[in-house]
Coordinates of C-alpha atoms and ligand atoms in Angstrom, one line a residue:
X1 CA 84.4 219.1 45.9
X2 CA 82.8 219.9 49.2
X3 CA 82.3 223.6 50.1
X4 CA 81.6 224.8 53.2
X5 CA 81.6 228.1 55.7
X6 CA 84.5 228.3 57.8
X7 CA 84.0 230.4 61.3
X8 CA 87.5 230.4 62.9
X9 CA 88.8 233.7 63.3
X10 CA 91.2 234.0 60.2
X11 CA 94.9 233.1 62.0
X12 CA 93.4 230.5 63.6
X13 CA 92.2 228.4 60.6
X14 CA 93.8 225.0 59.9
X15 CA 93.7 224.6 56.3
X16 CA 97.0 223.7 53.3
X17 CA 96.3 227.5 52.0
X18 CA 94.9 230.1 53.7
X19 CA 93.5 232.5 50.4
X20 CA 92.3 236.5 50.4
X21 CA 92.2 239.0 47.8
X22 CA 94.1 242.1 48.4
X23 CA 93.5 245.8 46.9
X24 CA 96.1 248.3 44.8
X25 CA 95.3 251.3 46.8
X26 CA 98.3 251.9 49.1
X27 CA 97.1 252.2 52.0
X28 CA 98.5 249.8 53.4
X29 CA 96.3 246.3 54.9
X30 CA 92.8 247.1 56.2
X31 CA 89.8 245.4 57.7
X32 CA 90.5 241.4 57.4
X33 CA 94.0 242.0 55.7
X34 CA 94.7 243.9 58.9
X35 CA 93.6 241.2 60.8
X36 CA 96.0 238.7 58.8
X37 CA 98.9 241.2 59.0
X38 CA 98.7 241.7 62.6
X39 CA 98.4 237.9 63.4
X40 CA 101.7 237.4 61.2
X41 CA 103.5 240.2 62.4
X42 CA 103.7 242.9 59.8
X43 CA 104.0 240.8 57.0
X44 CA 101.9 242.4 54.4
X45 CA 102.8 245.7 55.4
X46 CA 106.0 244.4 54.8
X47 CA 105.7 243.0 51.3
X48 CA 103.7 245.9 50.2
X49 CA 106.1 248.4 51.6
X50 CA 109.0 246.4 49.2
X51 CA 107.2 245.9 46.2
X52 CA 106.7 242.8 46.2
X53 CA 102.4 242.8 47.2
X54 CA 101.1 245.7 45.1
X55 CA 97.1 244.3 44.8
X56 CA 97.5 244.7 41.1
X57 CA 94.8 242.8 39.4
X58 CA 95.1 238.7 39.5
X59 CA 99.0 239.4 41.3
X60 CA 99.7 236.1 42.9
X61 CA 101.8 236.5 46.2
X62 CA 102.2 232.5 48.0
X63 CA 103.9 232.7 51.2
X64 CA 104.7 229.1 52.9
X65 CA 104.8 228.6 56.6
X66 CA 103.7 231.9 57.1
X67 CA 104.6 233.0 61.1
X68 CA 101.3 233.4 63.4
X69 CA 99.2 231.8 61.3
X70 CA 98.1 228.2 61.5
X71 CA 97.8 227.5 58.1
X72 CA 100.6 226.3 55.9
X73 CA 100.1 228.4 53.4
X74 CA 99.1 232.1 52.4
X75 CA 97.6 232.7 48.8
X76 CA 97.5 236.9 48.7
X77 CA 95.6 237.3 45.0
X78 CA 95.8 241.2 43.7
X79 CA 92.2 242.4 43.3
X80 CA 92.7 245.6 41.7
X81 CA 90.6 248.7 42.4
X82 CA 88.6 248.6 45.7
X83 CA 85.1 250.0 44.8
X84 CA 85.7 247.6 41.0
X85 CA 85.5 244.2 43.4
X86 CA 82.4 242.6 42.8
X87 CA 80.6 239.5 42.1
X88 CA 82.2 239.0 38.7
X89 CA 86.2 239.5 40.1
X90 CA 85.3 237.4 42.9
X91 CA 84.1 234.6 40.8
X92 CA 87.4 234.8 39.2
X93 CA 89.8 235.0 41.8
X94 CA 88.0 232.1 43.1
X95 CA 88.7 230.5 40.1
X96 CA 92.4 231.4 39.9
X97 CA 92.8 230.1 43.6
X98 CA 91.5 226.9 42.8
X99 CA 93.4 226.3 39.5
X100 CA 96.9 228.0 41.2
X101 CA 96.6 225.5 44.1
X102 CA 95.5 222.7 42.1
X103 CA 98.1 222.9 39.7
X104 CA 100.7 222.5 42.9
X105 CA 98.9 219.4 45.0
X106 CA 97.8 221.8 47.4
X107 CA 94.0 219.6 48.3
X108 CA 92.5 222.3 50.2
X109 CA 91.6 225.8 51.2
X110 CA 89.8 228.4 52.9
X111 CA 89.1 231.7 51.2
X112 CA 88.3 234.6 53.5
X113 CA 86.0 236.9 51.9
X114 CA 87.4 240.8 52.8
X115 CA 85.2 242.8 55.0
X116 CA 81.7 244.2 53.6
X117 CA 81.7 241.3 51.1
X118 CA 79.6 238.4 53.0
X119 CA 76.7 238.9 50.8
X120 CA 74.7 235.3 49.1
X121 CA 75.4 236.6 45.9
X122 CA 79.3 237.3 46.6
X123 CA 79.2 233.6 47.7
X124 CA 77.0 232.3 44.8
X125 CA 80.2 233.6 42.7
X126 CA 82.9 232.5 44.4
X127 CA 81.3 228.7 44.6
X128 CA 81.1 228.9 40.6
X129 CA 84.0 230.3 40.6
X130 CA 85.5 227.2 42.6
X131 CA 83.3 224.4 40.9
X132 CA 83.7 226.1 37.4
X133 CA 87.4 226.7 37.8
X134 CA 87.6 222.9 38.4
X135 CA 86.6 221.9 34.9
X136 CA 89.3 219.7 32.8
X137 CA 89.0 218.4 29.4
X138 CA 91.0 214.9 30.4
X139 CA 88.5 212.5 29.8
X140 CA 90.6 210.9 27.0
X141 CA 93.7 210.8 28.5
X142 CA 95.0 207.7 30.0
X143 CA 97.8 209.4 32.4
X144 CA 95.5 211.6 34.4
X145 CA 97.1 213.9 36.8
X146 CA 96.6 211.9 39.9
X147 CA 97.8 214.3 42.6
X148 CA 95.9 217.0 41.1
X149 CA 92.4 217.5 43.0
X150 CA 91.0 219.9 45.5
X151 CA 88.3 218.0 47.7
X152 CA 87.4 220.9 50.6
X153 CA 87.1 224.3 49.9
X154 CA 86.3 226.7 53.2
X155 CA 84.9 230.3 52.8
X156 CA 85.6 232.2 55.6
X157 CA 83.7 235.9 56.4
X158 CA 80.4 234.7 56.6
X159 CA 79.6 234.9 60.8
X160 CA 76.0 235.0 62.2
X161 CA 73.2 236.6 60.3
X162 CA 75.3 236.0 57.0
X163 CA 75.4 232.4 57.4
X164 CA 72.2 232.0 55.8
X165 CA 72.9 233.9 53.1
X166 CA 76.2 232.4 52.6
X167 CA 75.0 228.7 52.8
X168 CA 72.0 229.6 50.4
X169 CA 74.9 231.2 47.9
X170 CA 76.7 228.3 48.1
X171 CA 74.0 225.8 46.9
X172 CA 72.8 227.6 44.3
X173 CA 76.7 228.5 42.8
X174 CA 77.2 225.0 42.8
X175 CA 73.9 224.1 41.1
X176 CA 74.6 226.5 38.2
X177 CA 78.4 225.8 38.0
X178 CA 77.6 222.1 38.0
X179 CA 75.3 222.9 35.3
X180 CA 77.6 224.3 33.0
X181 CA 80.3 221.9 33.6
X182 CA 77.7 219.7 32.1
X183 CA 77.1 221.6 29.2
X184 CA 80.9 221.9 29.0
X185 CA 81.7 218.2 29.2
X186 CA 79.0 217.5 26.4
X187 CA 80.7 220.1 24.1
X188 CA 84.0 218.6 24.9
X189 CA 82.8 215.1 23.3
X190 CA 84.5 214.7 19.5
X191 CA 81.8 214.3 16.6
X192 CA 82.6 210.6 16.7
X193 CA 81.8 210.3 20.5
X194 CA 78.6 212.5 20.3
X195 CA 76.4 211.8 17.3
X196 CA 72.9 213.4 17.0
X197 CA 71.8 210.2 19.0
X198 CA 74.2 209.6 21.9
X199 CA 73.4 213.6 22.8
X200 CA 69.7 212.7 22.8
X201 CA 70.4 210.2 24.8
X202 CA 72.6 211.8 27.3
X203 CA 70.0 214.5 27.0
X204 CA 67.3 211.8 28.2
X205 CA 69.4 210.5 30.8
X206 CA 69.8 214.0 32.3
X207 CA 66.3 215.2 32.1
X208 CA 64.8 211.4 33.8
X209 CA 67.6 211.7 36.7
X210 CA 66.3 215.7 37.4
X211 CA 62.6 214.8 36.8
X212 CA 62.0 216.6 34.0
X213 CA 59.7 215.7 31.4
X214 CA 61.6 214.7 27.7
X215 CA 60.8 213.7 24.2
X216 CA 63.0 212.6 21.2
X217 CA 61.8 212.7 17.7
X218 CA 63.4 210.1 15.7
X219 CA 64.1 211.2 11.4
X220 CA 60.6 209.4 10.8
X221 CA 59.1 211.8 13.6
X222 CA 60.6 214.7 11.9
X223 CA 59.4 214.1 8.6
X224 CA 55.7 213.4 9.7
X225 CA 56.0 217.2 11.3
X226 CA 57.8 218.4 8.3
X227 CA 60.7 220.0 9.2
X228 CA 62.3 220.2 5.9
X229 CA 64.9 222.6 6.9
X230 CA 66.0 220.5 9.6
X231 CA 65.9 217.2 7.1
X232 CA 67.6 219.5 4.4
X233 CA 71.0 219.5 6.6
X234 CA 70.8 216.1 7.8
X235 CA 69.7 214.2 4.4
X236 CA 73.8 214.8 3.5
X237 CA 74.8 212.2 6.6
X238 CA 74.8 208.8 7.7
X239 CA 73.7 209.7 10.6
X240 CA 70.1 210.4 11.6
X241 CA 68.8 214.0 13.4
X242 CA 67.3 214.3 16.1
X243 CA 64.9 217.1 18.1
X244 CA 65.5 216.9 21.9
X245 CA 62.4 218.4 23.6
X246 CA 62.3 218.5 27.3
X247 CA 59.8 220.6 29.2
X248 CA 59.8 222.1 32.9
X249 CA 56.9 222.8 34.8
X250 CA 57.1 224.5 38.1
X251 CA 55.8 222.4 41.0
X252 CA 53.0 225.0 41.8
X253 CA 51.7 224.8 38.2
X254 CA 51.3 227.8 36.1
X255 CA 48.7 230.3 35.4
X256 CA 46.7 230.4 32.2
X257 CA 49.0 233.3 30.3
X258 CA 51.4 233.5 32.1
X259 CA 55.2 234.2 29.9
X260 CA 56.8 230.3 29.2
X261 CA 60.3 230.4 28.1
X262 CA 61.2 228.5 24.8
X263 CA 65.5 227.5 24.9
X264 CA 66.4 226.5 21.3
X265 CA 69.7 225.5 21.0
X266 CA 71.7 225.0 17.9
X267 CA 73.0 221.1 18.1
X268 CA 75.0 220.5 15.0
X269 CA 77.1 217.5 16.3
X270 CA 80.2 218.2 13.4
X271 CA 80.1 220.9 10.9
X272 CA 82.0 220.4 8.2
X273 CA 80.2 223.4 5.7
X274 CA 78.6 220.2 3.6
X275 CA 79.0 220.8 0.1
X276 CA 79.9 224.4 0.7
X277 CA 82.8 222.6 2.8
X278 CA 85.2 224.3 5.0
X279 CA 89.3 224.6 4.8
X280 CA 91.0 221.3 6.4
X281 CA 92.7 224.0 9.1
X282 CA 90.9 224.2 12.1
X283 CA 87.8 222.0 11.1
X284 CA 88.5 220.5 13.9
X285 CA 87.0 222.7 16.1
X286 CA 83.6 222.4 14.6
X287 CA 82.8 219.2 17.6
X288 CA 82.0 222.7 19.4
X289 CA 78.9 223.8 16.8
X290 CA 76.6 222.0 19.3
X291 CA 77.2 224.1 22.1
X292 CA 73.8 226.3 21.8
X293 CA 72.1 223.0 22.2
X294 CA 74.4 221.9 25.4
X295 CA 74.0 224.7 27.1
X296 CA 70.1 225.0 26.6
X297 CA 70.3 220.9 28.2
X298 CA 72.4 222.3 30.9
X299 CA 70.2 224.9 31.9
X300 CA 67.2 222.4 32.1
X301 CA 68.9 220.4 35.0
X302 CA 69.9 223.6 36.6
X303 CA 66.5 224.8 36.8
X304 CA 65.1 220.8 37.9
X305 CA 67.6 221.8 41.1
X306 CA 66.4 225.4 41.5
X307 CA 62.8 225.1 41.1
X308 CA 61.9 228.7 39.4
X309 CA 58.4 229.4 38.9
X310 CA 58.1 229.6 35.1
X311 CA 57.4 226.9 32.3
X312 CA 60.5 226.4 30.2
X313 CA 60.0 224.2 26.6
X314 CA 64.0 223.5 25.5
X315 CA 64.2 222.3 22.3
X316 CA 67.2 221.0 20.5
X317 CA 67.7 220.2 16.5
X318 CA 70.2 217.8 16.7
X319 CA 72.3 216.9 13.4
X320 CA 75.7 216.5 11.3
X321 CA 76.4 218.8 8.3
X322 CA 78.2 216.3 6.3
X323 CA 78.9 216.5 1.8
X324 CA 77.2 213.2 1.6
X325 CA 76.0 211.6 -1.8
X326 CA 72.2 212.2 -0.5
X327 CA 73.7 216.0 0.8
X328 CA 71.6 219.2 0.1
X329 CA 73.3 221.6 -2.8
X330 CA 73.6 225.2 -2.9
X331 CA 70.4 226.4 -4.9
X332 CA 68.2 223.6 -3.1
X333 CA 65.1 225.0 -1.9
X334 CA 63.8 223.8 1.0
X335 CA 60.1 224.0 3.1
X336 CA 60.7 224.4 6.5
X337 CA 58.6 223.1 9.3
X338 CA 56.2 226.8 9.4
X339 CA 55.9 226.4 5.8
X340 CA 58.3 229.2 4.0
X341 CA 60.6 228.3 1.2
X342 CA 64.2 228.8 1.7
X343 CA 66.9 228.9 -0.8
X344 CA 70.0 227.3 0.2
X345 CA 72.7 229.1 -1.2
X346 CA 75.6 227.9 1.1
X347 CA 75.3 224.7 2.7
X348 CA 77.8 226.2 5.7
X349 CA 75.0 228.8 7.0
X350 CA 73.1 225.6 8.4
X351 CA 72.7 226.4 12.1
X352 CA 69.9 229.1 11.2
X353 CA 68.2 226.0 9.0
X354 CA 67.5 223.9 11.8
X355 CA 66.7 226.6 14.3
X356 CA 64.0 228.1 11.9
X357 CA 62.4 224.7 12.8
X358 CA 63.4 224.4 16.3
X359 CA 62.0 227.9 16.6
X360 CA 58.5 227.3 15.0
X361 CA 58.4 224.4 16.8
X362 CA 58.8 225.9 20.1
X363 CA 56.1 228.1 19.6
X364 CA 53.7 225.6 18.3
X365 CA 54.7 223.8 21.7
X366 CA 53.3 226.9 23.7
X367 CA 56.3 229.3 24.0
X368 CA 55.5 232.9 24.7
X369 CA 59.2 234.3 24.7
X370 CA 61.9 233.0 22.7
X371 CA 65.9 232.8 23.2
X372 CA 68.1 230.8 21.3
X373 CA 72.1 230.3 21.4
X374 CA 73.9 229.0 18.9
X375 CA 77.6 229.2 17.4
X376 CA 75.8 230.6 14.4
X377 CA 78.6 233.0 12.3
X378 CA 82.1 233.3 11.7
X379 CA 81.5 237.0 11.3
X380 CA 80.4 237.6 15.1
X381 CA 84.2 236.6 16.2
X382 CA 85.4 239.4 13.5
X383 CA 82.5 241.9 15.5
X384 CA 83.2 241.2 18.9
X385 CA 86.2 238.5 19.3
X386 CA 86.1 236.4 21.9
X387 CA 85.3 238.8 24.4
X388 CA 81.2 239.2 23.9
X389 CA 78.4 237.4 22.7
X390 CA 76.2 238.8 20.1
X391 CA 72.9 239.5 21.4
X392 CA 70.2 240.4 19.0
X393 CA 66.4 241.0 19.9
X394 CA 63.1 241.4 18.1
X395 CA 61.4 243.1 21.4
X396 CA 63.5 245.6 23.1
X397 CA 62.2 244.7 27.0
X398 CA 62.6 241.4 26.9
X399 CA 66.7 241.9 25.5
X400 CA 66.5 244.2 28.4
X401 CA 65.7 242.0 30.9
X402 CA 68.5 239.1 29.0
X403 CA 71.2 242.0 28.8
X404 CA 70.5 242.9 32.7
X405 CA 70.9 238.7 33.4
X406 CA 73.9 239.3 32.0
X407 CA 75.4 241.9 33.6
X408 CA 74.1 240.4 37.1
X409 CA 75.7 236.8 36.2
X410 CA 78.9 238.1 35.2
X411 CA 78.4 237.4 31.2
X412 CA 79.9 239.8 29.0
X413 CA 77.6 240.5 26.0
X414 CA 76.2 243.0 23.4
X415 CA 73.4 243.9 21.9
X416 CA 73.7 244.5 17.9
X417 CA 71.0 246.4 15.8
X418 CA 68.6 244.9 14.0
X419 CA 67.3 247.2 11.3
X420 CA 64.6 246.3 8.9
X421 CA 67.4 247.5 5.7
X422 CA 69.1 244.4 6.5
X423 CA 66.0 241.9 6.6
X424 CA 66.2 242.9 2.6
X425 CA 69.7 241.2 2.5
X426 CA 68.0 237.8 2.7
X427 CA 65.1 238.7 0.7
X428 CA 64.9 235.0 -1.6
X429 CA 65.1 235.5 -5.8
X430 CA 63.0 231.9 -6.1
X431 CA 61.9 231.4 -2.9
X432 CA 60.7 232.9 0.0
X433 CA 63.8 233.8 1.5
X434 CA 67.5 233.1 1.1
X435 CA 69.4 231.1 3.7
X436 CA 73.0 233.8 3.4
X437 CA 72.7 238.0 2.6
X438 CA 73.4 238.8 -0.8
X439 CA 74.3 242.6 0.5
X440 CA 77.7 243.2 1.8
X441 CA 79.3 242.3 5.4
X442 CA 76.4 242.6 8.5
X443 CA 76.8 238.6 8.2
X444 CA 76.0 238.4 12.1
X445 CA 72.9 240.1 12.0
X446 CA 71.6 238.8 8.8
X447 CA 71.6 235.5 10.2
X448 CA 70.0 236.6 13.3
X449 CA 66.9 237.9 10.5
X450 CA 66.8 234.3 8.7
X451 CA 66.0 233.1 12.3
X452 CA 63.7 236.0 13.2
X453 CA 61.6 234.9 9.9
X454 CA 60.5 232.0 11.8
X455 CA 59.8 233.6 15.5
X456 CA 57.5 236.0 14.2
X457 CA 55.5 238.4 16.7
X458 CA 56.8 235.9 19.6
X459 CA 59.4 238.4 21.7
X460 CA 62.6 236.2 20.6
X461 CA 66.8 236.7 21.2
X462 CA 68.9 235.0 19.6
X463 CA 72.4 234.9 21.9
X464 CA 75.2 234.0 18.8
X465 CA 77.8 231.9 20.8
X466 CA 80.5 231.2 18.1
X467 CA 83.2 233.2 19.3
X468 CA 83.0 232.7 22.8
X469 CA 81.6 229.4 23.8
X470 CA 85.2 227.9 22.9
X471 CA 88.4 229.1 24.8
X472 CA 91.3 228.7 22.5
X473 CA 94.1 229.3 25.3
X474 CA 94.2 228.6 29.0
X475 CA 93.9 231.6 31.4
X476 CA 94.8 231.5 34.8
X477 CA 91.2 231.2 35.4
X478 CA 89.6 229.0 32.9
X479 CA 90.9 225.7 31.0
X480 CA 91.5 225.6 27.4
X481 CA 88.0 224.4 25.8
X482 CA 84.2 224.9 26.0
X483 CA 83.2 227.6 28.3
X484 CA 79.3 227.0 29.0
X485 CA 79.2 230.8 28.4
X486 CA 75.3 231.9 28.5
X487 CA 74.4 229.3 31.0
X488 CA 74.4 231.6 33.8
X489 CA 72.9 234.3 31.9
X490 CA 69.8 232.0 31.0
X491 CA 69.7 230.8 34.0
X492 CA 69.3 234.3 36.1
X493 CA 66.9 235.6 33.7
X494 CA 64.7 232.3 34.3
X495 CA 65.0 232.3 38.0
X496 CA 64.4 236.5 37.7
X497 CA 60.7 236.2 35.5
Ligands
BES501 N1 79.3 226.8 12.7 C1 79.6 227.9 11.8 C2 79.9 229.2 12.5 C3 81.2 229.2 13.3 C4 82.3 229.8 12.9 C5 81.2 228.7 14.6 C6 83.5 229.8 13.6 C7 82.3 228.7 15.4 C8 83.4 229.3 14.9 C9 78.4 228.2 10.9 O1 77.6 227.1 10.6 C10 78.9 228.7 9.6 O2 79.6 228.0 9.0 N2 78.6 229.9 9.3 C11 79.0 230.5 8.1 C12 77.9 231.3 7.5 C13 78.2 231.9 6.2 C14 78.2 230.8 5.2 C15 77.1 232.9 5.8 C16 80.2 231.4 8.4 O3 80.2 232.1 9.5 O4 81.1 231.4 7.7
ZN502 ZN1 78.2 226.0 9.0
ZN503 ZN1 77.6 225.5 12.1

């Protein structure tokens, strides 16, 4: 999809759908809505005046043909409040525009951005909004929906001095956006398309293509750097793990101490609980347990593309969680790669077993601050639904600076505590510590601790992704699947350091 600034004046645009956002004040059209409702004579006074154009949020007002205007269409989307517009609604109504006119063969469209709003950032969301607003999970389908495409998206608003800013916003939207449909894509892929191996490999592919540096450990690799905790989930599946690493380096080098980023991603291919196994009813959905892992990959070749000037070490434990005959039992104990003793009382609470070594082995690789994502706990959807991800932090600045990302890149999440009464709930009886929390509830948290065991002094957040990296119904806005959610986050505080 190509995306480009459009200079006509509005009514003089040539485009299938002419699109603008419109506000619930009442006061009738203003700045470029004026401009529009002058050129077609009244109109929006008009339908506001009846009823029919009110501005409430994500209102969808198509007009065809519309008088005085030269294109064939007019997409009015309700944008709520005035002073609430910002990046994040505009990302969305981009979003909604593209899927809307999509869904109804329209190919393409120009999107005026309203008066005051023809910032790089403002266009840095609405090109996400377009590219990730694209996304579709039909790979597997053999009737695609041929007619169904948009190839040319305009964005009109953006006139002298803006231009620069607006082009700049554009590129780097698209980058990010591109990114995450990556990430998206790769946790779309069923167990039996995606194994431990094929991701490694599309991980390789990726990282030679961007020019970033990558290494794969094979099982034997593993087990010479004895990551028993890792090895402990595999040893119950046919197939073998593997540990992605790959490595940025700016292009200007890096300064003895300065901060480098370590991205561990959880990468459990299928989940089925292993011998703690899950209900048959929506097992299914556990392709989506490597999604940590994809989006940590998809943030590499976002940052190969934007060129930030900090080291970043991603690593990704890669492996099944299969009741084999060789599987791990509850009451194993296991050494892990720093050299604690866990006690594996469910075989389900795996995600925190391979990160404890994709953690320790991140710092060993030189990482000075630690995040990791992964769909770690059932319990975080029963916190926060599928509205926030958990954050949790051992060093309050550096959550500061993640939470900020967030809020700047349009990411809804929220920070849980992280007192030391619940480290006691994974306090081991025969070994060093205890892979569940023997107290009650606090699930969540307590598995953010197991991981914690194993980042030490190194400032570390762990982002739990399980409730909101997979959307379980389409919105007007965003297809039914993986969402890529943190991405953008990861990505801001990166290119922020
Ligand atoms: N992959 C699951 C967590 C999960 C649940 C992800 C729902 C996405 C949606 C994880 O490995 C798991 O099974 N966690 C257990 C931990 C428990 C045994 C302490 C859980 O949440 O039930
Ligand atoms: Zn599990
Ligand atoms: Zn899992």
């Amino acid at each position: 999809m190509q995306i480009t600034l459009e200079q006509k004046p509005l009514a003089a645009i040539e485009t299938e759908a002419l699109v603008t956002y419109v506000f619930d004040d009442n006061e009738g059209p203003q700045g470029r809505a004026a401009e529009l409702d002058q050129a077609a004579g009244g109109l929006l006074a008009r339908l506001n005046k009846s009823g029919e154009l009110t501005g409430k949020s994500l209102e969808i007002t198509l007009i065809h043909a519309p008088a005085g205007l030269k294109a064939a269409r007019l997409l009015l989307i309700g944008a709520g409040k005035r002073e609430q517009v910002n990046g994040t609604m505009l990302r969305k109504i981009a979003a909604v525009a593209l899927r809307y006119l999509k869904s109804r063969s329209v190919h393409n469209f120009v999107f005026a951005v309203r008066e005051n709003a023809a910032t790089e950032s403002n266009a840095q969301a609405l090109a996400e909004g377009f590219v990730a607003g694209d996304f579709e999970t039909d790979k597997y389908k053999s009737e695609k929906k041929k007619d169904k495409f948009v190839d040319a998206v305009g964005i009109a608003g953006y006139s002298g001095t803006e231009k620069s800013a607006g082009e700049k916003g554009i590129t780097r939207g698209r980058i990010i956006a591109e990114a995450q449909n990556f990430a998206r894509d790769l946790i779309n892929e069923p167990s039996n398309k995606l194994t431990p191996r094929i991701l490694a490999d599309k991980a390789q592919v990726m990282a030679k293509e961007a020019g970033l540096a990558v290494e794969v450990l094979d099982e034997q690799k593993i087990a010479d750097l004895k990551m028993g905790a890792l090895l402990s989930v595999a040893q119950g599946s046919v197939e073998p793990p593997r540990m992605i690493v790959i490595t940025y380096t700016p292009p200007q080098g890096t300064k003895p101490g300065a901060p480098v980023v370590g991205l561990v991603g959880k990468a459990v291919t299928f989940d089925t609980g292993g011998i703690s196994i899950k209900p048959a009813d929506g097992m299914e959905k556990m392709k989506y347990d490597m999604a940590g892992g994809a989006t940590m990959i998809g943030i590499m070749r976002a940052l190969a593309a934007l060129k930030p000037n900090v080291k970043v070490i991603c690593v990704v434990p890669a492996t099944e969680n299969m009741p084999g005959g060789k599987a791990q039992k509850p009451g194993d104990i296991q050494t892990a790669m720093s050299g604690k003793t866990i006690e594996v009382l469910n075989t389900d609470a795996e995600g925190r077993l391979i990160l404890a070594d994709g953690v320790h082995f991140a710092k060993q690789l030189g990482a000075t601050h630690l995040v990791d994502a992964a769909t770690l706990t059932g319990a975080i959807v029963v916190a926060l639904a599928n509205v926030n991800v958990g954050v949790f932090g051992s060093d309050q600045a550096w959550t500061d600076k993640l939470l900020s990302s967030a809020k700047e890149a349009g990411e809804k999440m929220w920070q849980l505590p992280m007192d030391e009464e619940y480290r006691d709930f994974i306090k081991g009886s025969f070994a060093d510590i205890q892979n569940i929390g023997s107290g009650k509830g606090g699930g969540s948290i307590t598995g953010a601790w197991f991981i914690r065991e194993f980042a030490g002094d190194t400032p570390w957040i762990h982002l739990d992704i399980a409730g909101t990296a997979w959307n379980d119904d389409a919105k007007p806005w965003l297809a039914k699947g993986p969402t890529g959610v943190g991405l953008r986050t990861l990505v801001q505080l990166i290119t922020s350091l």
